[in-house]
XYZ file of C-alpha atoms in Angstrom:
675
model
C 131.671 107.733 106.743
C 130.842 111.126 105.308
C 132.753 114.152 106.436
C 131.476 115.763 109.629
C 130.497 119.438 109.668
C 132.990 121.599 111.522
C 132.012 122.565 115.034
C 133.795 124.571 117.697
C 132.880 125.045 121.343
C 133.422 128.444 122.923
C 132.831 128.286 126.695
C 131.855 131.932 126.885
C 129.084 131.305 124.326
C 127.786 128.066 125.806
C 123.998 127.834 126.078
C 122.313 126.352 129.132
C 119.817 123.637 128.107
C 116.121 124.226 128.691
C 114.523 120.793 129.339
C 111.035 121.932 128.283
C 112.229 123.346 124.949
C 114.527 120.370 124.417
C 111.565 117.958 124.522
C 110.176 119.424 121.314
C 112.948 117.572 119.501
C 114.815 115.259 121.869
C 113.636 112.967 124.661
C 117.141 112.152 125.915
C 120.847 112.000 125.107
C 122.537 108.783 126.195
C 126.137 107.606 126.395
C 126.394 103.813 126.399
C 129.544 101.756 126.927
C 130.044 98.083 126.178
C 131.617 96.586 129.297
C 133.329 93.210 128.899
C 132.211 92.103 132.350
C 128.713 93.593 132.619
C 127.666 94.101 129.007
C 125.960 97.302 127.827
C 125.957 100.083 130.420
C 124.368 103.548 130.232
C 127.007 105.944 131.544
C 125.068 109.167 130.989
C 121.423 110.006 130.345
C 120.305 113.620 129.984
C 117.788 114.661 131.190
C 118.052 112.044 133.945
C 115.124 109.794 134.830
C 113.299 110.134 131.521
C 113.321 106.396 130.725
C 112.045 103.365 132.580
C 114.484 100.625 133.500
C 113.066 98.409 130.737
C 113.491 101.190 128.178
C 117.070 101.811 129.300
C 117.863 98.138 128.717
C 116.239 98.177 125.291
C 118.128 101.313 124.253
C 121.417 99.867 125.521
C 121.023 96.574 123.630
C 119.964 98.327 120.406
C 122.879 100.776 120.350
C 125.650 98.379 119.288
C 126.318 96.229 116.228
C 125.847 92.509 116.767
C 129.588 91.955 116.339
C 132.704 94.104 116.226
C 133.875 94.705 112.678
C 137.273 93.249 111.922
C 139.848 95.403 110.161
C 143.353 94.812 108.996
C 144.827 97.586 111.120
C 145.623 96.434 114.597
C 145.056 99.926 115.902
C 142.099 101.613 114.224
C 138.856 103.476 114.841
C 135.624 102.598 113.073
C 132.605 104.936 113.324
C 129.101 104.215 112.053
C 125.693 105.880 112.291
C 122.392 104.003 112.343
C 119.000 104.211 114.032
C 116.429 101.971 115.650
C 112.803 102.179 116.732
C 111.210 100.574 119.768
C 107.895 100.496 121.546
C 107.555 102.548 124.721
C 106.521 100.838 127.927
C 103.224 101.849 129.510
C 104.693 102.439 132.953
C 106.753 105.436 131.898
C 107.512 107.574 134.933
C 105.135 110.456 135.447
C 106.488 113.853 134.658
C 109.381 112.502 132.663
C 108.423 114.142 129.408
C 107.107 117.648 129.136
C 104.582 118.889 126.651
C 105.746 119.304 123.095
C 104.435 121.659 120.486
C 104.038 120.646 116.869
C 102.925 123.015 114.158
C 101.611 122.193 110.709
C 101.120 124.672 107.877
C 100.152 124.386 104.257
C 102.762 122.709 102.047
C 102.926 125.776 99.840
C 104.320 127.898 102.665
C 108.056 128.009 103.167
C 108.363 130.635 105.903
C 106.281 131.462 108.947
C 104.837 134.972 109.034
C 102.188 136.603 111.264
C 99.601 136.223 108.473
C 100.145 132.480 108.460
C 98.892 132.293 112.029
C 95.426 132.004 110.451
C 96.321 128.575 109.054
C 98.567 127.372 111.877
C 97.315 125.322 114.810
C 99.545 124.420 117.693
C 98.680 121.270 119.520
C 100.384 120.566 122.814
C 100.549 116.977 123.907
C 102.329 114.960 126.504
C 105.324 113.249 124.932
C 104.781 110.194 127.061
C 101.718 109.475 124.894
C 103.934 108.402 121.986
C 103.923 104.664 121.490
C 107.370 104.543 119.882
C 110.750 106.172 120.276
C 113.515 106.499 117.695
C 117.124 106.024 118.725
C 119.820 107.609 116.532
C 123.243 106.100 117.211
C 126.836 107.197 116.670
C 128.868 104.061 117.415
C 132.652 104.044 117.737
C 134.662 100.831 117.769
C 138.309 101.285 118.715
C 140.639 98.400 117.975
C 143.770 98.307 120.088
C 145.715 95.147 120.837
C 146.835 96.659 124.143
C 143.235 96.634 125.403
C 141.457 93.634 126.841
C 139.932 91.574 124.014
C 141.672 93.880 121.567
C 139.311 96.853 121.637
C 136.394 98.775 123.072
C 133.200 100.369 121.818
C 130.906 103.146 122.922
C 127.750 104.745 121.493
C 126.297 108.250 121.590
C 122.496 108.011 121.274
C 119.824 110.631 120.632
C 116.269 109.554 121.518
C 113.355 111.340 119.862
C 109.628 110.936 119.284
C 110.001 111.936 115.643
C 111.259 110.013 112.600
C 113.597 112.920 111.860
C 116.574 111.087 110.387
C 117.323 114.126 108.206
C 117.955 116.084 111.423
C 119.673 113.641 113.729
C 122.086 112.016 111.305
C 123.963 115.272 110.602
C 123.615 116.224 114.257
C 125.337 112.976 115.254
C 128.137 113.723 112.787
C 128.806 116.753 114.974
C 127.962 115.395 118.406
C 129.663 111.997 118.097
C 133.227 113.184 117.421
C 132.717 116.120 119.787
C 131.861 113.774 122.656
C 134.978 111.688 122.066
C 137.009 114.930 122.047
C 135.704 116.743 125.138
C 133.599 114.152 127.003
C 130.175 114.649 128.554
C 130.402 118.442 128.243
C 129.424 117.856 124.628
C 125.968 116.704 125.730
C 125.274 119.952 127.565
C 126.542 122.060 124.655
C 124.461 120.240 122.047
C 121.387 120.145 124.325
C 121.679 123.903 124.787
C 121.645 124.588 121.071
C 118.781 122.142 120.423
C 116.785 123.965 123.138
C 116.975 127.091 120.999
C 115.539 125.420 117.923
C 112.036 126.466 116.842
C 109.107 124.096 117.106
C 109.186 121.278 114.512
C 107.011 122.105 111.501
C 106.182 118.971 109.474
C 106.749 119.293 105.750
C 108.815 122.456 106.070
C 112.446 123.300 105.301
C 113.934 124.306 108.636
C 117.211 126.015 109.502
C 118.541 124.721 112.811
C 121.668 126.418 114.232
C 124.167 124.231 116.048
C 127.254 126.157 117.161
C 128.924 127.674 114.120
C 127.080 125.262 111.791
C 123.593 125.387 110.338
C 121.493 122.308 109.604
C 119.098 122.860 106.687
C 116.646 119.981 106.737
C 113.231 119.026 105.387
C 110.912 117.414 107.900
C 108.452 114.741 106.737
C 104.912 116.037 106.060
C 102.123 115.707 108.604
C 100.117 113.237 106.533
C 102.994 110.711 106.751
C 103.445 110.927 110.526
C 101.606 108.353 112.650
C 98.860 109.564 114.962
C 100.385 108.359 118.193
C 98.336 108.471 121.352
C 97.835 112.077 122.376
C 99.657 113.572 119.377
C 97.816 115.177 116.483
C 98.665 117.369 113.532
C 96.689 119.957 111.652
C 96.750 118.835 108.018
C 95.805 120.880 105.007
C 93.744 119.400 102.230
C 96.296 120.543 99.641
C 98.816 118.075 101.079
C 96.331 115.241 101.022
C 96.921 112.145 98.920
C 95.655 110.996 96.462
C 96.402 114.351 94.840
C 99.856 115.031 93.401
C 101.677 117.731 95.398
C 102.064 121.209 93.946
C 105.614 121.624 95.245
C 107.790 118.678 94.223
C 110.684 119.821 96.441
C 108.620 119.165 99.566
C 109.045 115.591 100.875
C 105.898 113.491 100.646
C 106.729 110.701 103.087
C 108.988 109.387 105.812
C 112.746 109.016 105.268
C 112.765 110.975 102.014
C 116.544 111.316 102.411
C 117.244 107.567 102.437
C 119.407 106.126 99.650
C 116.825 104.025 97.830
C 118.977 103.519 94.744
C 122.225 102.819 96.579
C 120.563 100.276 98.845
C 118.613 98.335 96.211
C 120.774 98.806 93.119
C 121.337 95.058 93.023
C 117.574 94.396 93.173
C 116.154 97.161 90.981
C 113.816 94.837 89.096
C 112.284 93.749 92.405
C 111.326 97.250 93.618
C 107.797 96.914 92.205
C 107.331 93.615 94.035
C 108.517 95.258 97.264
C 106.198 98.228 96.659
C 103.206 95.887 96.535
C 104.288 93.980 99.656
C 104.557 97.272 101.542
C 101.272 98.552 100.140
C 99.276 95.542 101.386
C 101.215 95.338 104.679
C 102.992 91.991 104.347
C 105.612 90.983 106.968
C 109.138 91.448 105.597
C 112.504 90.459 107.069
C 115.403 92.596 105.801
C 118.889 91.260 106.437
C 122.116 93.176 105.823
C 125.741 92.821 106.948
C 125.861 96.026 109.050
C 123.398 98.170 111.051
C 123.831 101.237 108.774
C 122.986 99.151 105.673
C 120.166 97.458 107.535
C 118.409 100.619 108.758
C 118.951 102.340 105.410
C 117.171 99.459 103.683
C 114.168 99.575 106.033
C 113.944 103.374 105.774
C 114.079 103.140 101.971
C 111.288 100.560 101.940
C 109.051 102.710 104.142
C 109.695 105.692 101.864
C 108.686 103.663 98.811
C 104.917 103.991 99.437
C 104.792 107.773 99.943
C 102.415 109.591 100.177
C 100.505 106.708 101.802
C 100.407 106.778 105.610
C 102.418 103.653 106.441
C 100.746 102.034 109.466
C 102.803 98.833 109.696
C 105.262 98.477 112.570
C 108.809 98.829 111.269
C 112.111 98.294 113.057
C 115.162 99.655 111.223
C 117.511 97.673 113.477
C 116.023 94.770 115.413
C 117.991 92.540 117.828
C 117.301 89.327 119.717
C 117.208 91.398 122.922
C 114.018 93.196 121.855
C 111.129 92.087 124.145
C 108.984 91.346 121.080
C 111.495 88.853 119.693
C 110.295 86.189 122.145
C 106.749 86.501 120.785
C 107.934 86.194 117.190
C 110.228 83.287 118.040
C 107.320 81.387 119.584
C 105.286 81.370 116.351
C 104.865 77.883 114.958
C 104.736 76.763 111.345
C 101.387 77.819 109.938
C 101.005 80.746 112.382
C 100.556 84.104 110.716
C 103.229 86.740 111.261
C 101.977 90.217 112.211
C 102.424 93.022 109.659
C 105.941 94.380 110.158
C 109.254 95.222 108.516
C 112.221 94.001 110.537
C 115.794 95.004 109.786
C 118.387 92.593 111.200
C 122.089 91.790 110.883
C 122.216 88.672 113.059
C 122.033 85.553 110.876
C 120.325 83.723 113.747
C 117.074 85.366 112.599
C 117.150 83.241 109.453
C 116.523 80.191 111.643
C 114.405 81.822 114.334
C 112.028 83.456 111.816
C 112.403 80.893 109.046
C 108.648 80.878 108.316
C 108.352 84.592 107.649
C 106.927 84.839 104.101
C 109.248 87.482 102.600
C 113.007 87.846 103.134
C 115.154 90.541 101.517
C 118.956 90.455 101.604
C 120.785 93.680 100.721
C 124.149 95.352 101.135
C 127.699 94.104 100.930
C 129.918 92.866 103.776
C 133.110 94.612 104.839
C 136.206 93.503 102.896
C 137.585 91.570 105.868
C 134.295 90.279 107.173
C 133.742 86.586 107.783
C 130.805 86.763 105.334
C 131.731 86.188 101.702
C 130.004 88.097 98.953
C 128.753 85.827 96.209
C 129.160 88.491 93.555
C 132.904 88.708 94.216
C 133.215 84.968 93.675
C 131.135 84.572 90.557
C 131.901 87.654 88.497
C 134.969 89.265 89.982
C 133.080 92.555 90.404
C 133.055 94.545 93.594
C 130.092 93.290 95.656
C 126.976 95.334 95.071
C 128.520 97.425 92.261
C 126.371 96.863 89.156
C 128.104 97.737 85.908
C 125.119 99.466 84.326
C 121.370 99.788 84.433
C 120.212 99.985 80.819
C 117.305 97.923 79.549
C 119.583 95.667 77.498
C 121.732 94.744 80.451
C 118.746 94.209 82.727
C 117.093 91.984 80.153
C 120.264 89.921 79.666
C 120.779 89.738 83.394
C 117.248 88.502 83.824
C 117.127 85.874 81.072
C 120.703 84.583 80.598
C 121.082 80.807 81.244
C 123.652 81.298 83.996
C 121.417 83.735 85.864
C 118.449 81.434 85.385
C 120.438 78.582 86.958
C 121.539 80.866 89.785
C 117.923 81.855 90.403
C 116.850 78.210 90.536
C 119.716 77.397 92.925
C 118.877 80.442 95.035
C 115.262 79.334 95.447
C 116.278 75.739 96.145
C 118.831 76.664 98.791
C 116.557 79.243 100.425
C 117.659 82.147 102.631
C 119.733 79.851 104.864
C 122.408 80.013 102.157
C 123.227 83.455 103.594
C 124.823 81.653 106.540
C 127.850 80.875 104.361
C 127.910 83.564 101.677
C 126.204 86.916 101.358
C 124.111 87.679 98.305
C 121.543 90.294 97.386
C 118.292 88.465 96.811
C 114.590 88.229 97.630
C 112.795 85.099 98.766
C 109.031 85.418 98.322
C 106.251 83.385 96.741
C 104.148 86.501 96.139
C 103.252 87.096 92.475
C 103.354 90.831 91.777
C 100.595 92.543 89.821
C 102.736 95.560 88.887
C 105.278 95.142 86.109
C 108.749 96.738 86.405
C 108.827 100.010 84.474
C 111.752 99.582 82.087
C 111.497 103.203 80.935
C 112.353 104.286 84.487
C 115.235 101.809 84.731
C 116.630 103.091 81.425
C 116.802 106.616 82.853
C 119.027 105.581 85.758
C 122.620 106.716 85.437
C 125.562 104.323 85.655
C 127.932 105.837 88.184
C 130.931 103.685 87.328
C 133.422 102.875 90.055
C 134.281 106.303 91.450
C 132.789 106.701 94.964
C 132.475 110.471 94.548
C 130.697 110.187 91.211
C 128.589 107.331 92.569
C 127.368 109.482 95.471
C 126.302 112.353 93.217
C 124.671 110.023 90.695
C 122.761 108.284 93.481
C 121.083 111.609 94.236
C 119.855 111.822 90.631
C 118.790 108.178 90.544
C 116.987 108.474 93.877
C 115.009 111.415 92.534
C 113.998 109.427 89.437
C 112.884 106.417 91.488
C 111.075 108.441 94.148
C 109.193 110.474 91.598
C 108.055 107.296 89.839
C 106.863 105.501 92.966
C 105.217 108.676 94.262
C 103.284 108.854 90.992
C 102.547 105.118 91.130
C 101.171 105.295 94.679
C 99.220 108.481 93.959
C 97.541 106.910 90.929
C 96.779 103.774 92.914
C 95.023 105.882 95.581
C 93.263 108.130 93.055
C 90.028 106.033 92.835
C 89.374 106.882 96.499
C 89.409 110.616 95.708
C 85.612 111.097 95.439
C 85.233 109.990 99.080
C 87.385 112.936 100.201
C 85.830 115.644 98.026
C 84.756 118.587 100.173
C 81.798 120.669 98.955
C 80.856 124.336 99.281
C 77.330 125.704 99.786
C 75.393 125.743 96.476
C 74.776 129.210 95.077
C 71.678 130.764 96.634
C 71.515 128.275 99.517
C 72.089 129.016 103.169
C 75.621 128.380 104.460
C 74.171 128.210 107.968
C 72.676 124.796 107.243
C 74.705 121.707 108.064
C 76.968 120.633 105.181
C 76.089 117.324 103.540
C 78.062 114.304 104.769
C 80.894 112.964 102.641
C 80.011 109.910 100.538
C 79.897 106.702 102.638
C 82.405 103.986 101.755
C 81.430 100.400 101.018
C 84.228 98.062 99.941
C 82.081 95.822 97.742
C 80.459 98.750 95.971
C 83.845 100.412 95.504
C 85.364 97.299 93.915
C 82.327 96.801 91.691
C 82.444 100.401 90.500
C 86.210 100.290 89.979
C 85.946 97.061 88.006
C 83.351 98.655 85.706
C 85.193 101.913 84.993
C 88.777 100.620 85.015
C 91.890 101.602 86.907
C 93.018 104.432 84.646
C 95.563 104.814 81.859
C 98.637 105.181 84.072
C 98.104 101.947 85.992
C 96.570 99.920 83.183
C 99.868 100.127 81.279
C 101.857 99.020 84.321
C 99.658 96.340 85.883
C 98.553 92.902 84.826
C 94.920 91.952 84.280
C 94.448 90.885 87.920
C 94.936 94.447 89.212
C 91.612 94.335 91.082
C 93.080 91.653 93.368
C 95.696 94.169 94.519
C 92.926 96.563 95.565
C 91.186 93.719 97.418
C 94.381 92.957 99.340
C 94.922 96.643 100.058
C 91.402 97.035 101.478
C 91.974 94.055 103.796
C 95.502 95.110 104.774
C 96.621 97.176 107.776
C 97.373 100.372 105.799
C 93.975 101.087 104.265
C 91.718 101.866 107.226
C 94.091 104.221 109.118
C 94.891 106.058 105.887
C 91.248 106.288 104.780
C 89.951 107.425 108.180
C 92.623 110.092 108.431
C 92.018 111.362 104.889
C 88.265 111.343 105.591
C 88.771 113.406 108.752
C 90.961 115.897 106.866
C 88.289 116.217 104.162
C 85.590 116.804 106.773
C 87.706 119.529 108.385
C 88.277 121.107 104.988
C 84.539 121.088 104.281
C 83.868 122.626 107.687
C 86.407 125.365 106.884
C 84.811 126.097 103.496
C 81.302 126.392 104.941
C 82.553 128.497 107.826
C 84.261 130.785 105.329
C 81.001 131.069 103.385
C 79.146 132.120 106.560
C 81.711 134.848 107.113
C 81.090 136.265 103.619
C 77.301 135.883 103.477
C 75.121 138.986 103.169
C 72.393 138.055 105.661
C 69.961 140.680 104.359
C 70.110 139.317 100.828
C 69.914 135.715 102.051
C 66.722 136.074 104.084
C 64.965 138.560 101.794
C 63.354 135.710 99.800
C 62.850 133.265 102.665
C 59.387 132.332 104.000
C 58.874 132.882 107.714
C 59.465 129.236 108.665
C 62.844 129.188 106.912
C 63.783 132.452 108.636
C 63.144 130.811 112.027
C 65.276 127.838 110.999
C 68.007 130.242 109.897
C 67.859 131.982 113.304
C 68.288 128.671 115.119
C 71.194 127.671 112.858
C 73.030 130.983 113.372
C 72.547 130.704 117.124
C 73.946 127.163 117.091
C 77.052 128.254 115.177
C 77.551 131.248 117.473
C 77.426 129.092 120.604
C 79.857 126.682 118.964
C 82.359 129.479 118.328
C 82.023 130.670 121.920
C 82.666 127.168 123.219
C 85.796 126.902 121.066
C 87.061 130.198 122.464
C 86.506 129.093 126.049
C 88.196 125.738 125.484
C 91.292 127.399 124.019
C 90.786 125.773 120.592
C 89.581 128.855 118.727
C 91.155 129.791 115.397
C 92.620 133.216 114.711
C 89.443 134.791 113.301
C 87.112 133.344 115.932
C 86.404 136.732 117.523
C 85.517 138.233 114.144
C 83.295 135.251 113.380
C 81.455 135.647 116.702
C 80.878 139.290 115.954
C 79.594 138.517 112.438
C 77.265 135.764 113.685
C 75.910 137.953 116.457
C 75.124 140.696 113.970
C 73.422 138.177 111.668
C 71.469 136.778 114.610
C 70.234 140.259 115.546
C 69.269 141.009 111.925
C 67.202 137.846 111.584
C 65.624 138.395 115.004
C 64.440 141.887 114.005
C 62.559 140.414 111.024
C 60.593 137.927 113.110
C 57.058 138.667 114.324
C 56.781 140.266 117.784
C 55.176 137.210 119.374
C 57.973 135.024 118.051
C 60.562 137.482 119.402
C 59.002 137.418 122.877
C 58.954 133.629 122.821
C 62.626 133.464 121.885
C 63.598 135.940 124.629
C 62.246 133.594 127.301
C 65.571 131.799 127.091
C 67.986 133.837 129.269
C 71.094 132.799 127.337
C 69.538 133.825 124.036
C 68.302 137.059 125.578
C 71.847 137.873 126.721
C 73.175 137.304 123.207
C 70.489 139.474 121.597
C 70.388 142.282 124.138
C 74.141 142.907 124.013
C 74.758 142.134 127.679
C 78.455 142.933 128.103
C 78.965 140.843 131.232
C 79.576 137.109 130.807
C 77.062 134.870 132.491
C 76.843 131.127 133.040
C 73.687 129.674 131.579
C 72.532 126.247 130.560
C 70.323 125.197 127.701
C 68.347 121.952 127.809
C 70.538 119.202 126.450
C 73.631 121.452 126.397
C 76.503 121.637 128.883
C 76.899 124.788 130.918
C 79.064 127.320 129.111
C 80.471 130.735 129.896
C 79.007 133.166 127.369
C 81.026 136.268 126.628
C 78.609 138.683 124.943
C 79.892 141.127 122.356
C 78.343 144.532 122.688
C 76.187 145.680 119.800
C 78.182 148.930 119.851
C 81.422 147.096 119.098
C 83.048 148.079 115.815
C 82.493 145.593 112.995
């Protein structure tokens, strides 16, 4: 385990937790003990009463490894950190979770200033609307022959709505040991500091103080976060795939801090196959010897398709106690598995889910584990420690007779061979369209055998791999770009007219057009001739529609912003000077419609920062156009009392109703107001 940041508790500086502020980051802190008589028991839960009984059971069962690791020392302590994800139950107690506030700003911004309030929207939502919770676990197993059954284990768990592994892993490195030093007082201390943290800002580097330490973490961007029920994010078009990001240091997907290289270094040639399986939303079973290896593998897989919004259900650590296991276990041969990525350590899943189409085995067992690593038997190397990653070695490894025989034996034996010996392998009948990029593999650095050097080299290798797959995914999504292209008003036209709709999408027409023009230079060099089949599978898969609809909505909002900006800058006198009378009347009606829309936004609390200035500008434009209309037309327009109030500068708000419109409170801006 990596070294924990230092942390000291000074009673005179202790901070009292604020439950409302705490909910922006944390749903609950739990302490769970494994009792030999009663099983998993929740000893502490703060704040109390925030989980249903079913959720408490699910958290308790998911917070321990399937079996206690065996070590040579008769008296030893083994700590590990992992995380899980589970579905919330609909009957969550009312009032358990307070409103949370999530802010999204443009990716280019790195600090929040008063000027940025113009591009920041804060959306409050009830946390109980989230469909999933994440549980981050610090598990301690203490082996002592004097204890019953030779040991005990206990877990410290942080529950959150957000997939913020970059935050809660280092926080657990502080909180876990602190709890085992001072007991449940640690919960109150940590909760107090978390209450002081600012609101989470997706895609931003945040500095989060915790005692005498400071966590500097990048949060995943808004476009990668799922739109759970009741939770929304304001997304900027500049952060929108399929366009490459301007700032490469900003994470572009979930779990950007996962160790992709370290987890899959024994299966590097298969990463492109896995990328396709994730892209089209195939069900995947990931099996590893330990929960940390298991959840790291699932997190790395999810991160592989950034910047695509990954809409498939994923479980970094899945156990037989999960309520959804019974449904999966009941599937018969020939039944289709739902789209999902399951991370497991229990070998029973190999039999229970034997018909799942894709199985990935990663990681290496502990030295004294009952599982035997095949690599240690066949080559004498340390399990999972490749000797190098150059093209020559990869080619030899792929085509040597001994490896060919091993591959044939591996396929013949099937994944059930993992019951007796552990090996890193993939079982899948899927034929990948994308070819492994040997130029990328050649750039990877061989770390040798030194753990310290290996850790630093993994950082470099992870960056190389992430950059490649980010570019691969971005180029794959690029043909959809024209459907998200926002327009501005043509020169000389009226910005008060409704903007044209974005191009409609038709799958057949898209495929026909793509087939005619080709996939582009980047992908054509890396994909086989049947690349169009991959697009067909993607369009039918579970990731396409949520991603497309969300990108389409972001593009529509961006177009609305551009046209609104044009209205703010338009010289109304110049615009209407060349208009015939009929067009002037249409312009009057359009300005009035936009003005009423701004007023409604103000009254609903959803107005943007410059809404008052926009209302003032529109009211001035409305008055200017009105003055140019014939007298009989003016008198006709003034028959509407709401319109008359807007034009006559009535300073007192009045409630009026237009035919076909809901009643609204109209706050009239005086014509004498400064502009």
